[in-house]
C-alpha positions as CSV (number, residue, x, y, z in Angstrom):
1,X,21.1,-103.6,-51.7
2,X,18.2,-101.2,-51.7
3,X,15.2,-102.8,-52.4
4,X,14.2,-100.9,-55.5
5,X,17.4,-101.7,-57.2
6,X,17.4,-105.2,-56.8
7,X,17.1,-107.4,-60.0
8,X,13.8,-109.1,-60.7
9,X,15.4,-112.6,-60.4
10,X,16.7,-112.3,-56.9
11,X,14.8,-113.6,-53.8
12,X,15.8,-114.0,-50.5
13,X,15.1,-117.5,-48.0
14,X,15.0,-117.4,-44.2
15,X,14.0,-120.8,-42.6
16,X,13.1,-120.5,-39.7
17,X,12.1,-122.6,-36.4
18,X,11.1,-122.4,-33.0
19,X,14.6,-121.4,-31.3
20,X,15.9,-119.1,-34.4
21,X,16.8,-118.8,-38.0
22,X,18.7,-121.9,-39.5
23,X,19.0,-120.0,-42.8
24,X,19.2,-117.0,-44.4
25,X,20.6,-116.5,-48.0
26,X,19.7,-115.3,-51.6
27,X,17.9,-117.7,-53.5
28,X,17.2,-118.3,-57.7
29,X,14.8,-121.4,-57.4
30,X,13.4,-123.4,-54.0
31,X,11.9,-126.9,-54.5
32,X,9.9,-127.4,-51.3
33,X,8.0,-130.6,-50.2
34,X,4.3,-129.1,-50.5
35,X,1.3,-131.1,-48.7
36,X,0.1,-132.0,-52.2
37,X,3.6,-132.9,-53.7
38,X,6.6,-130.9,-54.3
39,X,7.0,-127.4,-55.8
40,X,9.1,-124.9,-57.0
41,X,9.3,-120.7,-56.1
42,X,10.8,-118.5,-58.5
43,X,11.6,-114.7,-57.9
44,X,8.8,-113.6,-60.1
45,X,5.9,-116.2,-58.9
46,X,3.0,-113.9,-57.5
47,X,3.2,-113.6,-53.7
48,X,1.2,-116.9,-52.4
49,X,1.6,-119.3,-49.2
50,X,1.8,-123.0,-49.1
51,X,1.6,-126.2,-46.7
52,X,4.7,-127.9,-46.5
53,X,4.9,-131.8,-45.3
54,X,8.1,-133.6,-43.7
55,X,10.8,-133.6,-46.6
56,X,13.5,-131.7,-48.6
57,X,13.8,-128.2,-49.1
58,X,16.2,-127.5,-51.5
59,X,17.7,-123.8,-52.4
60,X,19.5,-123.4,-56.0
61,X,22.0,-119.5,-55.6
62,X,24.1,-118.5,-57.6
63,X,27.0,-120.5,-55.6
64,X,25.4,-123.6,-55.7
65,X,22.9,-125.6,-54.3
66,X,22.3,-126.2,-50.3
67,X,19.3,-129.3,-48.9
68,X,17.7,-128.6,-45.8
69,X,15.3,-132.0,-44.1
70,X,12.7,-129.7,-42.8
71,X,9.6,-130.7,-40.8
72,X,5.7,-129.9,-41.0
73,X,5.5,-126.3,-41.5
74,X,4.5,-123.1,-44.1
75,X,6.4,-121.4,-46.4
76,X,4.6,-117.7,-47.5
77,X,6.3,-115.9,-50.7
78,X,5.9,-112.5,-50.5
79,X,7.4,-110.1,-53.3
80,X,11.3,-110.9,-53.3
81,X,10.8,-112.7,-49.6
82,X,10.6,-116.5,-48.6
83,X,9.9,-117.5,-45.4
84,X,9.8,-121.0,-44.4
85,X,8.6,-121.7,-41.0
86,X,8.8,-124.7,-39.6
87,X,9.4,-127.4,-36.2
88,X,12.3,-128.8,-37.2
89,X,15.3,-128.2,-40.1
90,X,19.1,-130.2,-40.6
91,X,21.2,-128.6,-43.1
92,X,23.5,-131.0,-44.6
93,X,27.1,-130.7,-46.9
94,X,25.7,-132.5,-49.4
95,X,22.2,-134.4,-49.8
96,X,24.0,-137.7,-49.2
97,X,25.2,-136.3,-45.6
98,X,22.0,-134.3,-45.4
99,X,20.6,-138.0,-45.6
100,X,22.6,-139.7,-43.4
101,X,22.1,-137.4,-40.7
102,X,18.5,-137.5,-41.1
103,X,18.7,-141.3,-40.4
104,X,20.1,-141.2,-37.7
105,X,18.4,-138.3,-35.6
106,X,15.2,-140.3,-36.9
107,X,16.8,-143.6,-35.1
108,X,18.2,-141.8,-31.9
109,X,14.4,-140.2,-31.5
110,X,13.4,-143.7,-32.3
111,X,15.3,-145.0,-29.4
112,X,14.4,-142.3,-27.0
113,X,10.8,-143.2,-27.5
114,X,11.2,-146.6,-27.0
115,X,12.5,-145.8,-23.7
116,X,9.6,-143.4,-22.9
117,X,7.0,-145.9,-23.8
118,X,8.6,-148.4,-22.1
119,X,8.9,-146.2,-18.5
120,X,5.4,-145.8,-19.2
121,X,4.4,-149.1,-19.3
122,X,6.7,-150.1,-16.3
123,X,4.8,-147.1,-14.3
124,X,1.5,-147.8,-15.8
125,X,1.7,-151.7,-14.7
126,X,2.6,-150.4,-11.1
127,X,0.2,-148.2,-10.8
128,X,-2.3,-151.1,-11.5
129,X,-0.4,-153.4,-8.9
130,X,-0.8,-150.8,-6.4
131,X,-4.8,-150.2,-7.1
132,X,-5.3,-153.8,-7.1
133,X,-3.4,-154.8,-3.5
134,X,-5.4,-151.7,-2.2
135,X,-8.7,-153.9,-3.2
């Protein structure tokens, strides 16, 4: 729709993160997790730009609502246009599912680490070996 005859209470959301765009829809209201608590964006709130902290983003259209776990990032209002950048975002059916999957990325990353720090040990203890039998 031409931009001049849109209605004042449509806005459009695009999250989007380093390899692409994980959403794009029309939006009504957006509760975001903000740096200094959560907040909400309307289609009439003056153009502005906020911090946004490891959380829920959650979209309210007119065909119901969708949750997105988002990471560290910036969402910037700008007349009818959200943009929501950030590292990392999971859509989810449902903010039970939405939850669920969160937990267990979070503990497969968990693991993974683990590992990491633990090959870094191993190598980090033989790289002292080795320094000490050349003494």
């Amino acid at each position: 729709m031409p931009k001049g005859l849109k209605g004042k209470d449509d806005m459009r959301i695009r999250v989007i993160v380093p390899n692409g765009m994980v959403l794009e829809r029309e939006a009504l209201k957006i509760t975001a997790p903000g740096t200094e608590g959560f907040f909400q964006v309307l289609p009439r709130h003056v153009s502005s730009s906020w911090s946004l902290r490891q959380g829920v983003l959650t979209v309210l259209g007119e065909d119901g609502e969708e949750h997105m776990a988002i990471d560290e990032g910036f969402l910037v209002k700008q007349d009818d246009l959200v943009i929501v950048t950030c590292l990392r975002a999971m859509r989810g059916e449902s903010l039970e599912t939405l939850l669920e999957s969160v937990d267990r990325s979070f503990r497969e990353t968990e693991e993974k680490e683990q590992q990491l720090k633990e090959v870094l040990v191993k190598l980090e203890t033989e790289t002292l070996k080795s320094f000490m039998d050349l003494g």
